[in-house]
Coordinates of C-alpha atoms in Angstrom, one line a residue:
M124 CA -36.8 25.3 115.2
K125 CA -34.2 27.7 113.8
I126 CA -33.1 29.0 110.4
H127 CA -30.0 27.3 109.1
K128 CA -27.0 29.5 108.6
E129 CA -26.8 28.5 104.9
G130 CA -30.2 30.2 104.3
R131 CA -29.8 33.5 106.1
R132 CA -28.2 35.5 103.2
I133 CA -30.5 34.0 100.6
L134 CA -33.6 34.9 102.8
F135 CA -32.3 38.4 103.4
V136 CA -31.7 39.1 99.6
T137 CA -35.1 37.4 98.7
L138 CA -36.9 39.6 101.3
L139 CA -35.3 42.8 99.8
V140 CA -36.2 41.8 96.2
L141 CA -39.8 40.9 97.1
L142 CA -40.2 44.2 99.0
A143 CA -38.9 46.1 96.1
L144 CA -41.2 44.3 93.7
N145 CA -44.2 45.1 95.9
L146 CA -43.2 48.8 96.0
L147 CA -43.0 48.9 92.2
V148 CA -46.4 47.1 91.8
F149 CA -48.1 49.3 94.3
N150 CA -46.6 52.4 92.6
F151 CA -47.7 51.5 89.1
N152 CA -51.1 50.1 90.2
K153 CA -52.4 52.9 92.5
G154 CA -56.1 52.3 93.1
A155 CA -56.0 48.6 92.0
D156 CA -56.2 47.4 95.6
L157 CA -57.3 43.8 94.7
V158 CA -54.3 43.3 92.3
N159 CA -51.9 44.8 94.8
R160 CA -53.2 42.5 97.6
L161 CA -53.1 39.4 95.4
F162 CA -49.5 40.2 94.4
A163 CA -48.5 40.9 98.0
G164 CA -50.0 37.6 99.1
A165 CA -48.2 35.7 96.3
T166 CA -44.8 37.2 97.4
V167 CA -45.5 36.2 101.0
I168 CA -46.2 32.6 99.9
V169 CA -42.9 32.6 97.8
F170 CA -40.9 33.8 100.8
L171 CA -42.5 31.3 103.2
L172 CA -41.7 28.5 100.7
I173 CA -38.0 29.5 100.6
L174 CA -38.0 29.9 104.3
Q175 CA -39.1 26.3 104.9
F176 CA -36.2 25.1 102.8
F177 CA -33.8 26.4 105.4
R178 CA -35.4 25.3 108.6
S179 CA -33.3 23.4 111.0
P180 CA -35.3 21.7 113.7
F181 CA -33.9 20.6 117.1
R182 CA -33.3 16.8 117.2
H183 CA -32.8 14.6 120.3
L184 CA -29.7 12.7 119.1
F185 CA -28.3 9.5 120.4
T186 CA -25.0 7.7 119.5
H187 CA -24.2 4.0 119.1
E188 CA -21.1 2.8 117.5
D189 CA -22.6 0.0 115.3
L190 CA -26.0 1.6 114.4
L191 CA -26.2 4.0 111.4
L192 CA -28.6 6.9 111.6
A193 CA -30.3 8.4 108.6
P194 CA -28.0 11.2 107.2
A195 CA -31.0 13.2 106.0
D196 CA -34.8 13.6 106.2
G197 CA -36.7 12.1 103.4
K198 CA -37.8 8.8 101.9
V199 CA -35.9 5.6 101.3
V200 CA -35.8 5.1 97.5
V201 CA -33.0 2.6 97.0
I202 CA -32.0 -0.5 99.0
E203 CA -29.8 -2.8 96.8
N204 CA -26.5 -4.5 96.3
V205 CA -24.2 -2.5 94.0
F206 CA -20.6 -2.3 92.9
E207 CA -19.0 0.9 94.4
P208 CA -16.2 2.0 92.1
E209 CA -14.9 5.2 93.6
Y210 CA -13.3 4.0 96.9
F211 CA -14.0 0.4 97.7
N212 CA -14.0 -1.2 94.2
D213 CA -16.2 -4.0 95.4
E214 CA -19.8 -4.8 96.3
R215 CA -21.6 -2.9 98.9
K216 CA -25.2 -2.4 100.2
Q217 CA -26.6 0.9 99.1
I218 CA -29.3 2.9 100.9
S219 CA -30.5 6.1 99.2
I220 CA -32.7 8.8 100.8
F221 CA -34.5 11.2 98.6
M222 CA -35.0 14.7 100.0
S223 CA -38.0 16.5 98.5
P224 CA -38.2 20.3 98.5
I225 CA -40.4 20.2 101.7
N226 CA -37.8 18.1 103.7
V227 CA -35.2 19.5 106.0
H228 CA -32.0 19.8 104.0
V229 CA -29.4 19.4 106.7
T230 CA -27.2 16.4 106.2
R231 CA -25.8 14.6 109.3
N232 CA -23.0 12.1 110.1
P233 CA -24.6 8.6 110.1
I234 CA -21.8 7.2 112.3
S235 CA -19.0 8.4 114.5
G236 CA -15.4 7.9 113.5
M237 CA -12.6 9.4 111.4
V238 CA -12.9 10.7 107.9
K239 CA -10.5 8.6 105.8
Y240 CA -11.4 10.0 102.4
F241 CA -13.2 13.1 101.1
K242 CA -13.7 14.3 97.5
Y243 CA -15.9 16.9 95.8
H244 CA -17.1 16.1 92.3
P245 CA -18.5 18.8 90.0
G246 CA -21.1 17.4 87.7
N247 CA -24.6 17.5 86.1
Y248 CA -28.0 18.2 87.7
L249 CA -30.1 15.2 86.7
V250 CA -33.2 14.6 88.8
A251 CA -32.2 13.0 92.0
W252 CA -34.0 9.7 91.4
H253 CA -32.2 9.2 88.0
P254 CA -30.1 6.0 88.2
K255 CA -27.0 7.9 87.0
S256 CA -27.3 10.8 89.4
S257 CA -25.1 9.0 91.9
T258 CA -22.1 9.0 89.5
Q259 CA -22.8 12.0 87.2
N260 CA -24.3 14.8 89.3
E261 CA -22.5 17.3 91.5
R262 CA -21.7 15.4 94.6
T263 CA -19.4 14.9 97.6
T264 CA -18.1 11.5 98.8
V265 CA -17.1 10.9 102.4
V266 CA -15.6 7.7 103.8
V267 CA -15.6 7.3 107.6
E268 CA -13.8 4.6 109.5
S269 CA -16.4 4.0 112.1
D270 CA -15.7 3.6 115.8
A271 CA -17.1 0.1 115.4
G272 CA -14.5 -0.7 112.8
P273 CA -16.1 -1.0 109.3
L274 CA -15.8 1.7 106.7
V275 CA -18.9 3.6 105.7
L276 CA -19.2 5.7 102.6
F277 CA -21.9 8.4 102.2
R278 CA -22.5 10.8 99.4
Q279 CA -24.4 14.1 99.0
I280 CA -25.9 14.4 95.6
A281 CA -27.3 17.5 94.0
G282 CA -30.4 17.3 91.9
A283 CA -32.4 19.3 89.3
M284 CA -33.3 22.0 91.9
A285 CA -30.2 21.8 94.2
R286 CA -27.4 23.7 92.6
R287 CA -25.0 23.9 95.6
I288 CA -23.7 21.4 98.0
V289 CA -22.1 22.6 101.3
W290 CA -19.8 20.4 103.5
Y291 CA -18.1 20.9 106.8
V292 CA -15.8 17.9 106.9
N293 CA -12.3 17.1 105.5
E294 CA -9.9 14.1 105.6
G295 CA -8.6 13.4 109.0
D296 CA -11.5 15.0 110.9
E297 CA -13.1 13.2 113.8
V298 CA -16.9 13.2 113.3
T299 CA -19.7 12.6 115.7
Q300 CA -22.9 10.7 114.8
G301 CA -25.9 12.9 114.3
E302 CA -23.9 16.2 113.9
E303 CA -24.1 18.2 110.7
F304 CA -21.6 17.4 108.0
G305 CA -23.2 19.5 105.3
F306 CA -26.3 21.0 103.6
I307 CA -27.8 20.5 100.2
K308 CA -29.6 23.7 99.1
F309 CA -33.2 23.0 98.0
G310 CA -33.0 19.3 98.5
S311 CA -31.8 16.2 96.6
R312 CA -30.5 12.9 97.9
V313 CA -27.9 11.1 100.1
D314 CA -26.5 7.7 99.4
V315 CA -25.0 5.4 102.0
F316 CA -22.7 2.4 101.2
V317 CA -22.1 -0.2 103.9
P318 CA -20.5 -3.7 104.0
M319 CA -22.5 -6.6 102.6
D320 CA -23.0 -8.2 106.0
T321 CA -24.8 -5.1 107.3
E322 CA -28.3 -5.6 108.6
I323 CA -30.8 -3.1 107.0
K324 CA -33.3 -1.7 109.4
V325 CA -35.5 0.3 106.9
E326 CA -37.8 -0.5 104.0
L327 CA -38.3 1.0 100.5
G328 CA -40.7 3.9 100.7
Q329 CA -40.1 4.5 104.4
K330 CA -39.9 8.0 105.6
V331 CA -36.8 8.7 107.8
K332 CA -35.5 11.6 109.9
G333 CA -31.9 12.7 109.8
G334 CA -30.0 11.9 113.1
A335 CA -33.0 10.0 114.5
T336 CA -34.0 7.0 112.4
V337 CA -31.8 3.9 112.5
I338 CA -31.2 2.7 108.9
C339 CA -28.9 -0.3 109.5
Q340 CA -26.6 -2.1 111.9
L341 CA -23.0 -2.9 111.2
K342 CA -21.6 -6.3 111.9
V343 CA -18.8 -5.9 114.4
K344 CA -16.1 -8.6 114.4

């Protein structure tokens, strides 16, 4: 287990602010030991909650050209056939994984291949399970031409709490299955769009681990 690089500055600033608040409270409440201890305990809890947002556990990763791994930790909240209008302009199977505040917030490449398309979209901050969050919220869209052949689209989506998406890929990059492609601060959701003949390997409500759980298998022609 390690602390992700995206959280180190936030944690440092948070620690300084909480220490300063504790010093102020202790200074103005001299003699009120119970109040001071309760406040100190509350600030420790706040810091630990923020700390767990940025944990980055070690994962034993494996690669397979036609198997898609979960791009994030969380729960499968959508499995359906949809029309994908941004890149494919046709029907695709969509798998969506909701990342709660207690999940690991690292996002990983579900498949190895070359990035054919990347775009960042500024937007709203609807709750992640809102049907329109996939098209109206702040988000990134990545399309990878997999080593198996089929194109796979995956999308980081910010939610009501997540106000910043970070990405580490650009068009033309070669990406490796299971490696980090970004981070969503304080959680949200990731959508994956695959061809209609793809075999889904997960169920609604199933909990998955990024870079570890197989979510579907591409049909290789």
